[in-house]
PDB file of C-alpha atoms and ligand atoms in Angstrom:
ATOM      1  CA  UNK W 393     -13.307  -3.472   8.904  1.00  0.00           C
ATOM      2  CA  UNK W 394     -16.643  -3.599   7.477  1.00  0.00           C
ATOM      3  CA  UNK W 395     -15.895  -4.265   4.379  1.00  0.00           C
ATOM      4  CA  UNK W 396     -12.068  -5.702   2.877  1.00  0.00           C
ATOM      5  CA  UNK W 397     -11.763  -2.859   0.484  1.00  0.00           C
ATOM      6  CA  UNK W 398      -9.258   0.286   1.686  1.00  0.00           C
ATOM      7  CA  UNK W 399      -7.880   3.537   0.263  1.00  0.00           C
ATOM      8  CA  UNK W 400      -4.282   2.564  -0.905  1.00  0.00           C
ATOM      9  CA  UNK W 401      -1.454   5.075   0.567  1.00  0.00           C
ATOM     10  CA  UNK W 402      -0.386   7.635  -0.985  1.00  0.00           C
ATOM     11  CA  UNK W 403      -3.445   8.388  -3.458  1.00  0.00           C
ATOM     12  CA  UNK W 404      -5.335  10.947  -1.419  1.00  0.00           C
ATOM     13  CA  UNK W 405      -4.347  10.223   1.691  1.00  0.00           C
ATOM     14  CA  UNK W 406      -2.218  13.716   2.156  1.00  0.00           C
ATOM     15  CA  UNK W 407      -5.631  14.716   3.956  1.00  0.00           C
ATOM     16  CA  UNK W 408      -7.733  14.770   6.171  1.00  0.00           C
ATOM     17  CA  UNK W 409     -10.609  15.811   3.982  1.00  0.00           C
ATOM     18  CA  UNK W 410      -9.916  13.218   1.248  1.00  0.00           C
ATOM     19  CA  UNK W 411      -9.076  10.260   3.878  1.00  0.00           C
ATOM     20  CA  UNK W 412     -12.888  11.193   5.525  1.00  0.00           C
ATOM     21  CA  UNK W 413     -14.305  11.301   1.896  1.00  0.00           C
ATOM     22  CA  UNK W 414     -12.447   7.758   0.598  1.00  0.00           C
ATOM     23  CA  UNK W 415     -14.603   6.026   3.978  1.00  0.00           C
ATOM     24  CA  UNK W 416     -17.397   7.912   3.155  1.00  0.00           C
ATOM     25  CA  UNK W 417     -18.107   6.863  -0.365  1.00  0.00           C
ATOM     26  CA  UNK W 418     -17.659   3.019   0.975  1.00  0.00           C
ATOM     27  CA  UNK W 419     -13.950   2.655   1.693  1.00  0.00           C
ATOM     28  CA  UNK W 420     -13.990  -0.172   4.765  1.00  0.00           C
ATOM     29  CA  UNK W 421     -10.325   1.425   6.284  1.00  0.00           C
ATOM     30  CA  UNK W 422      -7.846   4.251   5.109  1.00  0.00           C
ATOM     31  CA  UNK W 423      -4.224   4.462   4.606  1.00  0.00           C
ATOM     32  CA  UNK W 424      -2.455   7.781   4.409  1.00  0.00           C
ATOM     33  CA  UNK W 425       0.374   8.526   2.548  1.00  0.00           C
ATOM     34  CA  UNK W 426       3.688   8.148   4.008  1.00  0.00           C
ATOM     35  CA  UNK W 427       4.549   9.954   6.460  1.00  0.00           C
ATOM     36  CA  UNK W 428       8.141  10.287   8.445  1.00  0.00           C
ATOM     37  CA  UNK W 429      10.094  12.027  11.042  1.00  0.00           C
ATOM     38  CA  UNK W 430      10.707  15.273   9.111  1.00  0.00           C
ATOM     39  CA  UNK W 431       9.084  17.280   6.651  1.00  0.00           C
ATOM     40  CA  UNK W 432      10.187  16.806   3.077  1.00  0.00           C
ATOM     41  CA  UNK W 433       9.076  18.814  -0.655  1.00  0.00           C
ATOM     42  CA  UNK W 434       9.843  15.283  -2.300  1.00  0.00           C
ATOM     43  CA  UNK W 435      10.868  14.783  -5.760  1.00  0.00           C
ATOM     44  CA  UNK W 436      11.265  17.424  -7.691  1.00  0.00           C
ATOM     45  CA  UNK W 437       9.141  17.319 -11.326  1.00  0.00           C
ATOM     46  CA  UNK W 438       7.649  16.294 -13.389  1.00  0.00           C
ATOM     47  CA  UNK W 439       6.976  13.903 -10.585  1.00  0.00           C
ATOM     48  CA  UNK W 440       4.010  11.886 -12.368  1.00  0.00           C
ATOM     49  CA  UNK W 441       3.716  10.834 -15.787  1.00  0.00           C
ATOM     50  CA  UNK W 442       0.772   8.677 -17.080  1.00  0.00           C
ATOM     51  CA  UNK W 443       2.230   5.234 -18.998  1.00  0.00           C
ATOM     52  CA  UNK W 444       0.513   2.711 -20.970  1.00  0.00           C
ATOM     53  CA  UNK W 445      -1.716   0.816 -18.348  1.00  0.00           C
ATOM     54  CA  UNK W 446      -0.724   2.595 -15.374  1.00  0.00           C
ATOM     55  CA  UNK W 447       1.165   5.307 -13.659  1.00  0.00           C
ATOM     56  CA  UNK W 448       4.321   6.409 -13.523  1.00  0.00           C
ATOM     57  CA  UNK W 449       5.349   8.205  -9.415  1.00  0.00           C
ATOM     58  CA  UNK W 450       8.499   9.891  -8.275  1.00  0.00           C
ATOM     59  CA  UNK W 451       6.621  12.122  -5.789  1.00  0.00           C
ATOM     60  CA  UNK W 452       9.540  11.121  -3.148  1.00  0.00           C
ATOM     61  CA  UNK W 453       7.745  11.000  -0.050  1.00  0.00           C
ATOM     62  CA  UNK W 454       6.321  14.944   0.107  1.00  0.00           C
ATOM     63  CA  UNK W 455       4.539  14.805   3.661  1.00  0.00           C
ATOM     64  CA  UNK W 456       4.410  17.377   6.021  1.00  0.00           C
ATOM     65  CA  UNK W 457       6.073  15.408   8.983  1.00  0.00           C
ATOM     66  CA  UNK W 458       4.473  13.245  11.549  1.00  0.00           C
ATOM     67  CA  UNK W 459       4.589  16.471  13.410  1.00  0.00           C
ATOM     68  CA  UNK W 460       2.251  17.778  11.552  1.00  0.00           C
ATOM     69  CA  UNK W 461       0.255  14.832  10.723  1.00  0.00           C
ATOM     70  CA  UNK W 462      -2.105  14.181  13.518  1.00  0.00           C
ATOM     71  CA  UNK W 463      -4.527  16.195  12.315  1.00  0.00           C
ATOM     72  CA  UNK W 464      -5.492  15.547   9.236  1.00  0.00           C
ATOM     73  CA  UNK W 465      -5.784  11.523  10.774  1.00  0.00           C
ATOM     74  CA  UNK W 466      -8.757  12.433  12.941  1.00  0.00           C
ATOM     75  CA  UNK W 467     -10.880  14.448  10.568  1.00  0.00           C
ATOM     76  CA  UNK W 468     -10.051  11.258   8.361  1.00  0.00           C
ATOM     77  CA  UNK W 469     -11.361   9.169  11.382  1.00  0.00           C
ATOM     78  CA  UNK W 470     -14.943  11.097  11.449  1.00  0.00           C
ATOM     79  CA  UNK W 471     -15.433   8.690   8.206  1.00  0.00           C
ATOM     80  CA  UNK W 472     -16.101   5.917  10.565  1.00  0.00           C
ATOM     81  CA  UNK W 473     -13.199   3.570   9.542  1.00  0.00           C
ATOM     82  CA  UNK W 474     -10.244   2.425  10.401  1.00  0.00           C
ATOM     83  CA  UNK W 475      -7.343   4.983   9.794  1.00  0.00           C
ATOM     84  CA  UNK W 476      -4.224   3.408   9.012  1.00  0.00           C
ATOM     85  CA  UNK W 477      -1.120   5.491   8.743  1.00  0.00           C
ATOM     86  CA  UNK W 478       1.878   4.592   6.629  1.00  0.00           C
ATOM     87  CA  UNK W 479       5.276   5.292   8.085  1.00  0.00           C
ATOM     88  CA  UNK W 480       8.321   4.985   6.747  1.00  0.00           C
ATOM     89  CA  UNK W 481      11.859   5.895   8.358  1.00  0.00           C
ATOM     90  CA  UNK W 482      15.945   5.025   7.470  1.00  0.00           C
ATOM     91  CA  UNK W 483      15.809   3.049  10.212  1.00  0.00           C
ATOM     92  CA  UNK W 484      14.352   1.043  13.694  1.00  0.00           C
ATOM     93  CA  UNK W 485      14.723   4.575  15.426  1.00  0.00           C
ATOM     94  CA  UNK W 486      13.202   6.829  13.060  1.00  0.00           C
ATOM     95  CA  UNK W 487       9.937   4.290  12.243  1.00  0.00           C
ATOM     96  CA  UNK W 488       9.918   3.955  16.182  1.00  0.00           C
ATOM     97  CA  UNK W 489       9.376   7.638  16.573  1.00  0.00           C
ATOM     98  CA  UNK W 490       7.057   8.098  14.438  1.00  0.00           C
ATOM     99  CA  UNK W 491       5.417   5.551  15.144  1.00  0.00           C
ATOM    100  CA  UNK W 492       4.869   6.846  19.006  1.00  0.00           C
ATOM    101  CA  UNK W 493       4.107   9.991  17.619  1.00  0.00           C
ATOM    102  CA  UNK W 494       1.012   9.008  15.777  1.00  0.00           C
ATOM    103  CA  UNK W 495      -2.477   8.330  17.025  1.00  0.00           C
ATOM    104  CA  UNK W 496      -3.801   5.480  14.319  1.00  0.00           C
ATOM    105  CA  UNK W 497      -6.114   2.732  14.117  1.00  0.00           C
ATOM    106  CA  UNK W 498      -2.914   1.060  12.489  1.00  0.00           C
ATOM    107  CA  UNK W 499       0.742   1.575  10.800  1.00  0.00           C
ATOM    108  CA  UNK W 500       1.592   0.371   7.528  1.00  0.00           C
ATOM    109  CA  UNK W 501       5.244   0.553   6.901  1.00  0.00           C
ATOM    110  CA  UNK W 502       6.634   1.452   4.516  1.00  0.00           C
ATOM    111  CA  UNK W 503       9.278  -0.413   3.484  1.00  0.00           C
ATOM    112  CA  UNK W 504       8.798  -0.549  -0.302  1.00  0.00           C
ATOM    113  CA  UNK W 505       8.829   2.652  -2.265  1.00  0.00           C
ATOM    114  CA  UNK W 506      11.022   2.296  -4.883  1.00  0.00           C
ATOM    115  CA  UNK W 507      12.352   5.660  -5.345  1.00  0.00           C
ATOM    116  CA  UNK W 508      13.651   6.970  -2.058  1.00  0.00           C
ATOM    117  CA  UNK W 509      17.269   7.128  -1.165  1.00  0.00           C
ATOM    118  CA  UNK W 510      18.028   5.263   2.384  1.00  0.00           C
ATOM    119  CA  UNK W 511      14.348   4.633   2.487  1.00  0.00           C
ATOM    120  CA  UNK W 512      12.144   2.385   1.076  1.00  0.00           C
ATOM    121  CA  UNK W 513      13.531   0.218  -0.784  1.00  0.00           C
ATOM    122  CA  UNK W 514      16.256   0.696  -0.228  1.00  0.00           C
ATOM    123  CA  UNK W 515      16.094  -0.967   3.499  1.00  0.00           C
ATOM    124  CA  UNK W 516      12.878  -2.886   3.160  1.00  0.00           C
ATOM    125  CA  UNK W 517      15.146  -4.974  -0.123  1.00  0.00           C
ATOM    126  CA  UNK W 518      16.853  -7.303   2.849  1.00  0.00           C
ATOM    127  CA  UNK W 519      15.442  -9.538   5.034  1.00  0.00           C
ATOM    128  CA  UNK W 520      17.184  -8.540   7.992  1.00  0.00           C
ATOM    129  CA  UNK W 521      15.988  -4.896   7.784  1.00  0.00           C
ATOM    130  CA  UNK W 522      12.320  -5.817   7.352  1.00  0.00           C
ATOM    131  CA  UNK W 523      12.530  -7.898  10.728  1.00  0.00           C
ATOM    132  CA  UNK W 524      14.586  -6.115  12.791  1.00  0.00           C
ATOM    133  CA  UNK W 525      12.139  -2.779  11.774  1.00  0.00           C
ATOM    134  CA  UNK W 526       9.208  -4.942  11.527  1.00  0.00           C
ATOM    135  CA  UNK W 527      10.220  -5.717  15.674  1.00  0.00           C
ATOM    136  CA  UNK W 528      11.012  -2.787  16.685  1.00  0.00           C
ATOM    137  CA  UNK W 529       7.978  -0.814  15.935  1.00  0.00           C
ATOM    138  CA  UNK W 530       6.101  -3.321  16.955  1.00  0.00           C
ATOM    139  CA  UNK W 531       7.660  -2.944  20.715  1.00  0.00           C
ATOM    140  CA  UNK W 532       6.455   0.121  20.749  1.00  0.00           C
ATOM    141  CA  UNK W 533       2.601   0.557  19.677  1.00  0.00           C
ATOM    142  CA  UNK W 534      -0.023  -1.880  21.048  1.00  0.00           C
ATOM    143  CA  UNK W 535      -2.081  -1.174  17.125  1.00  0.00           C
ATOM    144  CA  UNK W 536      -1.960  -3.312  14.452  1.00  0.00           C
ATOM    145  CA  UNK W 537       0.745  -3.372  12.121  1.00  0.00           C
ATOM    146  CA  UNK W 538       1.477  -3.983   8.711  1.00  0.00           C
ATOM    147  CA  UNK W 539       4.407  -4.364   6.103  1.00  0.00           C
ATOM    148  CA  UNK W 540       4.279  -3.087   3.153  1.00  0.00           C
ATOM    149  CA  UNK W 541       6.375  -5.076   0.472  1.00  0.00           C
ATOM    150  CA  UNK W 542       8.448  -4.301  -2.457  1.00  0.00           C
ATOM    151  CA  UNK W 543       7.826  -6.651  -5.527  1.00  0.00           C
ATOM    152  CA  UNK W 544      11.879  -5.531  -7.011  1.00  0.00           C
ATOM    153  CA  UNK W 545      13.403  -8.133  -5.327  1.00  0.00           C
ATOM    154  CA  UNK W 546      13.816 -12.229  -6.330  1.00  0.00           C
ATOM    155  CA  UNK W 547      12.205 -13.433  -3.495  1.00  0.00           C
ATOM    156  CA  UNK W 548       8.949 -10.898  -1.984  1.00  0.00           C
ATOM    157  CA  UNK W 549       8.551 -14.228   0.201  1.00  0.00           C
ATOM    158  CA  UNK W 550      11.641 -13.871   2.224  1.00  0.00           C
ATOM    159  CA  UNK W 551      10.853 -10.492   3.055  1.00  0.00           C
ATOM    160  CA  UNK W 552       7.148 -11.236   4.054  1.00  0.00           C
ATOM    161  CA  UNK W 553       8.442 -14.450   5.942  1.00  0.00           C
ATOM    162  CA  UNK W 554      10.586 -12.037   7.704  1.00  0.00           C
ATOM    163  CA  UNK W 555       7.977  -9.415   8.019  1.00  0.00           C
ATOM    164  CA  UNK W 556       6.272 -12.607   9.677  1.00  0.00           C
ATOM    165  CA  UNK W 557       8.856 -13.545  12.255  1.00  0.00           C
ATOM    166  CA  UNK W 558       9.123  -9.961  13.152  1.00  0.00           C
ATOM    167  CA  UNK W 559       5.399  -9.862  14.808  1.00  0.00           C
ATOM    168  CA  UNK W 560       3.497  -8.391  12.057  1.00  0.00           C
ATOM    169  CA  UNK W 561      -0.006  -8.617  12.222  1.00  0.00           C
ATOM    170  CA  UNK W 562      -0.198  -8.140   8.068  1.00  0.00           C
ATOM    171  CA  UNK W 563       1.954  -7.845   5.128  1.00  0.00           C
ATOM    172  CA  UNK W 564       0.202  -6.010   2.273  1.00  0.00           C
ATOM    173  CA  UNK W 565       1.935  -6.255  -1.449  1.00  0.00           C
ATOM    174  CA  UNK W 566       2.591  -4.951  -3.609  1.00  0.00           C
ATOM    175  CA  UNK W 567       4.164  -1.304  -3.980  1.00  0.00           C
ATOM    176  CA  UNK W 568       4.981   0.230  -7.293  1.00  0.00           C
ATOM    177  CA  UNK W 569       7.669  -1.656  -9.898  1.00  0.00           C
ATOM    178  CA  UNK W 570      10.609   0.723 -10.220  1.00  0.00           C
ATOM    179  CA  UNK W 571      10.337   1.893 -13.595  1.00  0.00           C
ATOM    180  CA  UNK W 572      11.050   4.902 -16.201  1.00  0.00           C
ATOM    181  CA  UNK W 573       9.992   6.976 -19.287  1.00  0.00           C
ATOM    182  CA  UNK W 574      11.943   8.761 -22.192  1.00  0.00           C
ATOM    183  CA  UNK W 575      11.001  11.550 -23.847  1.00  0.00           C
ATOM    184  CA  UNK W 576      11.661  10.234 -27.520  1.00  0.00           C
ATOM    185  CA  UNK W 577      11.728  13.963 -29.192  1.00  0.00           C
ATOM    186  CA  UNK W 578      14.425  14.955 -26.402  1.00  0.00           C
ATOM    187  CA  UNK W 579      15.827  11.933 -24.985  1.00  0.00           C
ATOM    188  CA  UNK W 580      15.419  13.265 -22.017  1.00  0.00           C
ATOM    189  CA  UNK W 581      13.832  10.919 -18.947  1.00  0.00           C
ATOM    190  CA  UNK W 582      10.796  12.079 -18.470  1.00  0.00           C
ATOM    191  CA  UNK W 583      10.967  12.017 -14.480  1.00  0.00           C
ATOM    192  CA  UNK W 584      12.823  14.310 -12.333  1.00  0.00           C
ATOM    193  CA  UNK W 585      14.036  11.997 -10.858  1.00  0.00           C
ATOM    194  CA  UNK W 586      14.768   9.364 -13.431  1.00  0.00           C
ATOM    195  CA  UNK W 587      12.974   6.471 -12.183  1.00  0.00           C
ATOM    196  CA  UNK W 588      10.157   6.245 -10.555  1.00  0.00           C
ATOM    197  CA  UNK W 589       7.248   3.103  -9.630  1.00  0.00           C
ATOM    198  CA  UNK W 590       4.349   1.845 -11.643  1.00  0.00           C
ATOM    199  CA  UNK W 591       1.272   1.645 -10.551  1.00  0.00           C
ATOM    200  CA  UNK W 592      -2.251   0.979 -12.536  1.00  0.00           C
ATOM    201  CA  UNK W 593      -3.386  -2.368 -14.262  1.00  0.00           C
ATOM    202  CA  UNK W 594       0.186  -2.872 -15.768  1.00  0.00           C
ATOM    203  CA  UNK W 595       1.059  -4.350 -12.837  1.00  0.00           C
ATOM    204  CA  UNK W 596      -2.089  -6.511 -11.560  1.00  0.00           C
ATOM    205  CA  UNK W 597      -0.412  -9.921 -12.558  1.00  0.00           C
ATOM    206  CA  UNK W 598       2.463  -8.768 -11.071  1.00  0.00           C
ATOM    207  CA  UNK W 599       0.484  -8.109  -7.892  1.00  0.00           C
ATOM    208  CA  UNK W 600      -1.177 -11.273  -8.038  1.00  0.00           C
ATOM    209  CA  UNK W 601       1.403 -14.127  -8.403  1.00  0.00           C
ATOM    210  CA  UNK W 602       3.355 -11.836  -5.100  1.00  0.00           C
ATOM    211  CA  UNK W 603      -0.093 -12.144  -2.916  1.00  0.00           C
ATOM    212  CA  UNK W 604      -0.542 -15.789  -4.472  1.00  0.00           C
ATOM    213  CA  UNK W 605       3.151 -16.497  -3.555  1.00  0.00           C
ATOM    214  CA  UNK W 606       3.464 -15.102  -0.157  1.00  0.00           C
ATOM    215  CA  UNK W 607      -0.517 -16.347   1.162  1.00  0.00           C
ATOM    216  CA  UNK W 608       0.958 -19.939   0.474  1.00  0.00           C
ATOM    217  CA  UNK W 609       3.814 -19.647   2.490  1.00  0.00           C
ATOM    218  CA  UNK W 610       2.449 -17.191   5.574  1.00  0.00           C
ATOM    219  CA  UNK W 611       0.178 -17.744   8.583  1.00  0.00           C
ATOM    220  CA  UNK W 612      -0.580 -13.618   8.680  1.00  0.00           C
ATOM    221  CA  UNK W 613      -3.285 -12.138   6.459  1.00  0.00           C
ATOM    222  CA  UNK W 614      -2.322 -10.300   3.135  1.00  0.00           C
ATOM    223  CA  UNK W 615      -3.918  -7.514   2.004  1.00  0.00           C
ATOM    224  CA  UNK W 616      -3.752  -7.266  -1.907  1.00  0.00           C
ATOM    225  CA  UNK W 617      -2.655  -4.106  -3.975  1.00  0.00           C
ATOM    226  CA  UNK W 618      -1.917  -3.242  -7.548  1.00  0.00           C
ATOM    227  CA  UNK W 619      -3.650  -2.808 -10.382  1.00  0.00           C
ATOM    228  CA  UNK W 620      -7.346  -3.069  -8.932  1.00  0.00           C
ATOM    229  CA  UNK W 621     -10.109  -0.611 -10.530  1.00  0.00           C
ATOM    230  CA  UNK W 622     -13.087  -3.025 -10.890  1.00  0.00           C
ATOM    231  CA  UNK W 623     -14.743  -5.939  -7.918  1.00  0.00           C
ATOM    232  CA  UNK W 624     -13.513  -8.621 -10.748  1.00  0.00           C
ATOM    233  CA  UNK W 625      -9.730  -7.315 -10.065  1.00  0.00           C
ATOM    234  CA  UNK W 626     -10.869  -7.312  -5.849  1.00  0.00           C
ATOM    235  CA  UNK W 627     -11.708 -10.968  -6.886  1.00  0.00           C
ATOM    236  CA  UNK W 628      -8.792 -11.932  -8.854  1.00  0.00           C
ATOM    237  CA  UNK W 629      -6.636 -10.459  -5.425  1.00  0.00           C
ATOM    238  CA  UNK W 630      -8.661 -12.550  -3.009  1.00  0.00           C
ATOM    239  CA  UNK W 631      -8.758 -16.162  -4.804  1.00  0.00           C
ATOM    240  CA  UNK W 632      -5.159 -15.354  -5.289  1.00  0.00           C
ATOM    241  CA  UNK W 633      -4.624 -15.418  -0.850  1.00  0.00           C
ATOM    242  CA  UNK W 634      -5.272 -12.310   0.077  1.00  0.00           C
ATOM    243  CA  UNK W 635      -7.902 -11.135   2.805  1.00  0.00           C
ATOM    244  CA  UNK W 636      -7.979  -7.671   2.073  1.00  0.00           C
ATOM    245  CA  UNK W 637      -7.496  -4.987  -1.066  1.00  0.00           C
ATOM    246  CA  UNK W 638      -5.960  -1.571  -1.537  1.00  0.00           C
ATOM    247  CA  UNK W 639      -7.063   0.779  -4.445  1.00  0.00           C
ATOM    248  CA  UNK W 640      -5.025   3.109  -5.377  1.00  0.00           C
ATOM    249  CA  UNK W 641      -4.155   4.340  -9.043  1.00  0.00           C
ATOM    250  CA  UNK W 642      -7.822   3.385  -9.779  1.00  0.00           C
ATOM    251  CA  UNK W 643      -9.057   6.236  -7.987  1.00  0.00           C
ATOM    252  CA  UNK W 644      -7.716   8.203 -10.868  1.00  0.00           C
ATOM    253  CA  UNK W 645     -10.373   6.959 -13.319  1.00  0.00           C
ATOM    254  CA  UNK W 646     -12.932   8.967 -14.491  1.00  0.00           C
ATOM    255  CA  UNK W 647     -15.181   6.751 -11.420  1.00  0.00           C
ATOM    256  CA  UNK W 648     -12.979   8.690  -8.486  1.00  0.00           C
ATOM    257  CA  UNK W 649     -14.180   7.977  -5.423  1.00  0.00           C
ATOM    258  CA  UNK W 650     -17.046   6.122  -6.459  1.00  0.00           C
ATOM    259  CA  UNK W 651     -15.036   3.149  -7.464  1.00  0.00           C
ATOM    260  CA  UNK W 652     -15.343   1.788  -3.211  1.00  0.00           C
ATOM    261  CA  UNK W 653     -18.864   1.828  -3.554  1.00  0.00           C
ATOM    262  CA  UNK W 654     -18.641  -0.152  -7.642  1.00  0.00           C
ATOM    263  CA  UNK W 655     -15.991  -2.842  -6.227  1.00  0.00           C
ATOM    264  CA  UNK W 656     -17.534  -3.517  -2.914  1.00  0.00           C
ATOM    265  CA  UNK W 657     -21.366  -4.279  -4.197  1.00  0.00           C
ATOM    266  CA  UNK W 658     -19.807  -5.910  -7.564  1.00  0.00           C
ATOM    267  CA  UNK W 659     -17.764  -8.351  -4.984  1.00  0.00           C
ATOM    268  CA  UNK W 660     -20.935  -8.845  -3.012  1.00  0.00           C
ATOM    269  CA  UNK W 661     -23.177  -9.269  -6.064  1.00  0.00           C
ATOM    270  CA  UNK W 662     -20.830 -11.691  -7.355  1.00  0.00           C
ATOM    271  CA  UNK W 663     -20.746 -13.791  -3.088  1.00  0.00           C
ATOM    272  CA  UNK W 664     -24.458 -14.294  -3.423  1.00  0.00           C
ATOM    273  CA  UNK W 665     -24.298 -14.988  -7.034  1.00  0.00           C
ATOM    274  CA  UNK W 666     -22.127 -18.176  -7.028  1.00  0.00           C
ATOM    275  CA  UNK W 667     -23.037 -18.756  -2.997  1.00  0.00           C
ATOM    276  CA  UNK W 668     -20.146 -18.074  -1.200  1.00  0.00           C
ATOM    277  CA  UNK W 669     -19.095 -16.203   1.721  1.00  0.00           C
ATOM    278  CA  UNK W 670     -15.538 -13.893   1.013  1.00  0.00           C
ATOM    279  CA  UNK W 671     -13.354 -16.704   3.718  1.00  0.00           C
ATOM    280  CA  UNK W 672     -14.919 -18.903   0.864  1.00  0.00           C
ATOM    281  CA  UNK W 673     -13.375 -17.317  -1.797  1.00  0.00           C
ATOM    282  CA  UNK W 674     -10.084 -16.509  -0.206  1.00  0.00           C
ATOM    283  CA  UNK W 675      -6.934 -18.257  -1.688  1.00  0.00           C
ATOM    284  CA  UNK W 676      -9.531 -20.620  -4.169  1.00  0.00           C
ATOM    285  CA  UNK W 677      -6.849 -20.324  -7.171  1.00  0.00           C
ATOM    286  CA  UNK W 678      -4.339 -21.577  -5.044  1.00  0.00           C
ATOM    287  CA  UNK W 679      -6.531 -25.177  -4.307  1.00  0.00           C
ATOM    288  CA  UNK W 680      -5.168 -25.651  -7.995  1.00  0.00           C
ATOM    289  CA  UNK W 681      -1.215 -26.042  -7.611  1.00  0.00           C
TER     290      UNK W 681
HETATM  291  O1  RRO H 274       6.786   9.518  -2.142  1.00  0.00           O
HETATM  292  C1  RRO H 274       6.356   8.252  -3.281  1.00  0.00           C
HETATM  293  O2  RRO H 274       7.113   8.952  -4.427  1.00  0.00           O
HETATM  294  C2  RRO H 274       5.943   6.957  -3.435  1.00  0.00           C
HETATM  295  C3  RRO H 274       6.153   6.335  -2.406  1.00  0.00           C
HETATM  296 BR1  RRO H 274       6.113   7.096  -0.194  1.00  0.00          BR
HETATM  297  C4  RRO H 274       5.491   4.594  -2.359  1.00  0.00           C
HETATM  298  O3  RRO H 274       5.703   4.196  -1.681  1.00  0.00           O
HETATM  299  N1  RRO H 274       5.743   4.523  -3.941  1.00  0.00           N
HETATM  300  C5  RRO H 274       5.511   5.428  -4.479  1.00  0.00           C
HETATM  301  O4  RRO H 274       5.407   4.720  -6.235  1.00  0.00           O
HETATM  302  N2  RRO H 274       6.021   6.490  -4.695  1.00  0.00           N
END
């Protein structure tokens, strides 16, 4: 990639036009919305609510299925940066079916959505599933395979090590934190699904800690995601050990797509000012153990 700042899965990754626009706005790579074997409408609404420090979502994996998605990837590729397809399934067979059915520059295995029955974190919280699914997909495709991990476990490093044993080329940390909001007038859970995933600034310290722990234990690259909205946030997650950074919820902020340029330009001015390379910045905080 020409720079380490990518569009995270799930935000604006449903259409080729928005993938392409993220690329043209300065993203070094883009990740699609997760796609599976069959079309899904997702959970009933409300599916997103703004809360203090971020967003709570329970979209419920809405997607048109891989059968109807190649064109979006192809349009996204016109942006001139790698397009990584985020994919999900209920087990190794479904993951392989989707991966073999799509042509992308890489795959990100969603083993971490916090609120979808039979998918995501329901299977991805067990290290044996992470290892088996990673290995099976790796054996079926020739492009890089990343595994997106859930922070909603006691031991995210155990999951990262399982992905590494399965042959992953990298892990992506973190998906959203399982969370809930209740309307105080009615007492009703706000999200249609009741529970959802928290993203945005509130989860950044959790992401920093997960990346730090993973980068200390793994030999494969860790891609950091969670509450990154400025070049300072990007620098912080790289100092924790991230080899790349993904930006999601911040795309809904005032800057919109311009956030990619402000992060990449801010980061390179910072590196110039410090007389450092990205490589030298990576994992800097781990020296202070
Ligand atoms: O679609 C979703 O509701 C969703 C997914 Br696939 C995910 O990985 N993480 C998330 O917070 N929401």
